[in-house]
PDB file of C-alpha atoms in Angstrom:
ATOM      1  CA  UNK A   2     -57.104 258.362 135.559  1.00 71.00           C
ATOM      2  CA  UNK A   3     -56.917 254.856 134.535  1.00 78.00           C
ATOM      3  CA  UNK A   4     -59.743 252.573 135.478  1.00 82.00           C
ATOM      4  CA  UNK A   5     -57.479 249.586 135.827  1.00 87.00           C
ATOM      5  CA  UNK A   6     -55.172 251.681 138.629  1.00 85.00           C
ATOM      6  CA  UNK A   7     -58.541 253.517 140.295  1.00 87.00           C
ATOM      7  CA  UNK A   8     -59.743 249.630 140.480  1.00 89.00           C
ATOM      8  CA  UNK A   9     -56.727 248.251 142.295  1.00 92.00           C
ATOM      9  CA  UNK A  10     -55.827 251.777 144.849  1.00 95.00           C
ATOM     10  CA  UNK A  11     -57.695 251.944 148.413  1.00 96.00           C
ATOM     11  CA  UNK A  12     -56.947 253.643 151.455  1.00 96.00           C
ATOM     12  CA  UNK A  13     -53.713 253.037 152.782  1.00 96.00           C
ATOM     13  CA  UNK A  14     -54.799 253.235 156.658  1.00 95.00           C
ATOM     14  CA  UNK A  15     -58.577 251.552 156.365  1.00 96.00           C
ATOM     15  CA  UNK A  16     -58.110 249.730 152.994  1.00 96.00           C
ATOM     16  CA  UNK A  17     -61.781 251.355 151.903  1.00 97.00           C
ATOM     17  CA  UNK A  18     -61.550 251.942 148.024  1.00 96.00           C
ATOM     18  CA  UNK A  19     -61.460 255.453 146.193  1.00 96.00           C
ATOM     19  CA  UNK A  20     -63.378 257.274 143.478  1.00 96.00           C
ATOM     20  CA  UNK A  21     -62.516 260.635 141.639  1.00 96.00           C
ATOM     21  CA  UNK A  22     -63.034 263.441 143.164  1.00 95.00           C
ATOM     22  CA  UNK A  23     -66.501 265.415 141.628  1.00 94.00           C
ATOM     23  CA  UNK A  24     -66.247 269.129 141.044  1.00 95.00           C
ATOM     24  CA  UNK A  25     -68.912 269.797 143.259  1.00 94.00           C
ATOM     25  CA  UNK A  26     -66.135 268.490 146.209  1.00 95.00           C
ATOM     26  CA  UNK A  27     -63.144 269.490 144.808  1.00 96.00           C
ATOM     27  CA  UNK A  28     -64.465 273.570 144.449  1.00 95.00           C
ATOM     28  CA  UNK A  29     -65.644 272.909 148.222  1.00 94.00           C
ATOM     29  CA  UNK A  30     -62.135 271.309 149.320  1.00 96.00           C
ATOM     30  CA  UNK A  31     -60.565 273.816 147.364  1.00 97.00           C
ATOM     31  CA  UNK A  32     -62.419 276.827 149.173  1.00 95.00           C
ATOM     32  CA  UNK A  33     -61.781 275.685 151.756  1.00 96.00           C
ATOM     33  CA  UNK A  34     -57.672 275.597 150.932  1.00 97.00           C
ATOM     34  CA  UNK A  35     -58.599 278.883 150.008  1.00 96.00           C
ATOM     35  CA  UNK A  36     -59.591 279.990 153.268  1.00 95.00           C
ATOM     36  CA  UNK A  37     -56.504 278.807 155.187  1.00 94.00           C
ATOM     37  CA  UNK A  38     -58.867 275.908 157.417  1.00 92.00           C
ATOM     38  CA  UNK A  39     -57.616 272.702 155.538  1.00 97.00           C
ATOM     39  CA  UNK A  40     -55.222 270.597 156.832  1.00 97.00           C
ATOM     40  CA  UNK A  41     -53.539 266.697 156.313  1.00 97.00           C
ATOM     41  CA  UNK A  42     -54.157 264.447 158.595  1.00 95.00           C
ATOM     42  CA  UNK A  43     -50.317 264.875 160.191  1.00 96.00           C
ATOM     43  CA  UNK A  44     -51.676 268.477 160.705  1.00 96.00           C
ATOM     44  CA  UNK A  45     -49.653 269.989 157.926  1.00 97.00           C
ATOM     45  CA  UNK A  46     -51.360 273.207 156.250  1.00 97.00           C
ATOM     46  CA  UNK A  47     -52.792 272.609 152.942  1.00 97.00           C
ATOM     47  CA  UNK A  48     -51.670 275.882 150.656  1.00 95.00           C
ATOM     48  CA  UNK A  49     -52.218 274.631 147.271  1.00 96.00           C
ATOM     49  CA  UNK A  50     -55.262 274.227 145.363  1.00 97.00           C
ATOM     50  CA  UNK A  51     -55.814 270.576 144.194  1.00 97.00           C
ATOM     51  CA  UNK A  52     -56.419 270.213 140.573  1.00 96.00           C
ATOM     52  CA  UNK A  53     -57.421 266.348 140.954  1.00 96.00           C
ATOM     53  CA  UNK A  54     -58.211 264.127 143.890  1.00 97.00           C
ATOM     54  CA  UNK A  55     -59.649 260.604 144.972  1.00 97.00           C
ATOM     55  CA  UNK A  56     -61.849 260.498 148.016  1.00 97.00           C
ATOM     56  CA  UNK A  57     -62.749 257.243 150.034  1.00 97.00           C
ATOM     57  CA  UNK A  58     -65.693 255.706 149.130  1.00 96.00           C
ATOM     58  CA  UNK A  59     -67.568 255.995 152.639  1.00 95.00           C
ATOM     59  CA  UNK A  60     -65.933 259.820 151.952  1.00 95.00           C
ATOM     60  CA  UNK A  61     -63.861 260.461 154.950  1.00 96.00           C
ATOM     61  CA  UNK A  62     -60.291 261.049 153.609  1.00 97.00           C
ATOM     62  CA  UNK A  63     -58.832 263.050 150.174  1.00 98.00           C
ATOM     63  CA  UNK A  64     -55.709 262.028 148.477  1.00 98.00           C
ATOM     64  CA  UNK A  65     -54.486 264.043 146.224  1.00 97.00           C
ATOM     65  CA  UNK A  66     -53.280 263.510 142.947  1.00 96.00           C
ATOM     66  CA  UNK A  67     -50.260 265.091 141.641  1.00 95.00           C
ATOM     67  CA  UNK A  68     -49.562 265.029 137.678  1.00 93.00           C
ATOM     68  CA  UNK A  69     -51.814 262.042 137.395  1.00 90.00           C
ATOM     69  CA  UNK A  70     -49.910 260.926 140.052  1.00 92.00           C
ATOM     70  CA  UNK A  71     -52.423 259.692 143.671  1.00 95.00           C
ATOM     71  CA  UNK A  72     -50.263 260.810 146.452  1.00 96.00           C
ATOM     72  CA  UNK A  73     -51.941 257.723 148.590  1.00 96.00           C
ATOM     73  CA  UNK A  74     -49.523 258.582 151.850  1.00 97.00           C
ATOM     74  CA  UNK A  75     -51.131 258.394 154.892  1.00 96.00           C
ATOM     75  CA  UNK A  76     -49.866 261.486 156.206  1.00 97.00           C
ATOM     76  CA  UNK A  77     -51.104 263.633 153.367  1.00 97.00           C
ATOM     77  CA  UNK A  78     -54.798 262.425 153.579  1.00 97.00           C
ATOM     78  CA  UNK A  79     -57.148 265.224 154.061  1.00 97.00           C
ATOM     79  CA  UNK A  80     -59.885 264.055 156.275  1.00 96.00           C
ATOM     80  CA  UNK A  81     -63.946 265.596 155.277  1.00 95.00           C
ATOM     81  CA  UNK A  82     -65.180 266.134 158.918  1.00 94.00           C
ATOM     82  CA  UNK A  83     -63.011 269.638 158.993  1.00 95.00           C
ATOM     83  CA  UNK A  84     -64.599 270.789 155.777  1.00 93.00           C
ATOM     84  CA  UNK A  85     -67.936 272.691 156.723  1.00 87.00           C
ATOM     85  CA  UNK A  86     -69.186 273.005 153.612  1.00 86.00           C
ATOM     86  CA  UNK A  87     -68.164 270.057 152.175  1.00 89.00           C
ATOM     87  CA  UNK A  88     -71.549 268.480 149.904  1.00 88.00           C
ATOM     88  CA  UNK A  89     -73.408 265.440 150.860  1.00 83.00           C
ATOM     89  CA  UNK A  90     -73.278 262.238 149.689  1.00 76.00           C
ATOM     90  CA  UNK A  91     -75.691 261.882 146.461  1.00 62.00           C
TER      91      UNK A  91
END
């Protein structure tokens, strides 16, 4: 993703800023899918595997990113406090 758009894009709802998504979360988030226990933050089921994602800095919310494309709705965050096995901050 360009550096000059992940600069400028933040959380729509608490304006905190976003960073890629690491492997290490996105094969947990996308267990997680996997397993049927993921869902937005309007409480829509998450089916899909994400292939690329940006994650809140303080790491409470996913966006996904679609085609290079950050879906930064609020309605289609995925929040981190459902995902179990989701890996601590480094």
């Amino acid at each position: 993703m360009d550096k000059r758009l992940l600069d400028i894009l933040c959380c729509p709802v608490s304006k905190t800023p976003v960073r890629p998504l690491g492997k290490h979360e996105l094969d947990a988030l996308n267990s997680a899918i996997s397993a049927g226990s993921v869902d937005t933050v309007a409480h829509a089921r998450v089916s899909q595997p994400i292939a690329e994602g940006l994650i809140t800095t303080d790491r409470k919310v996913i966006y996904r990113v679609d085609d290079g494309i950050p879906v930064m709705l609020p309605e289609e965050g995925i929040g981190t406090l459902q995902l179990t096995d989701f890996p601590a901050a480094s």
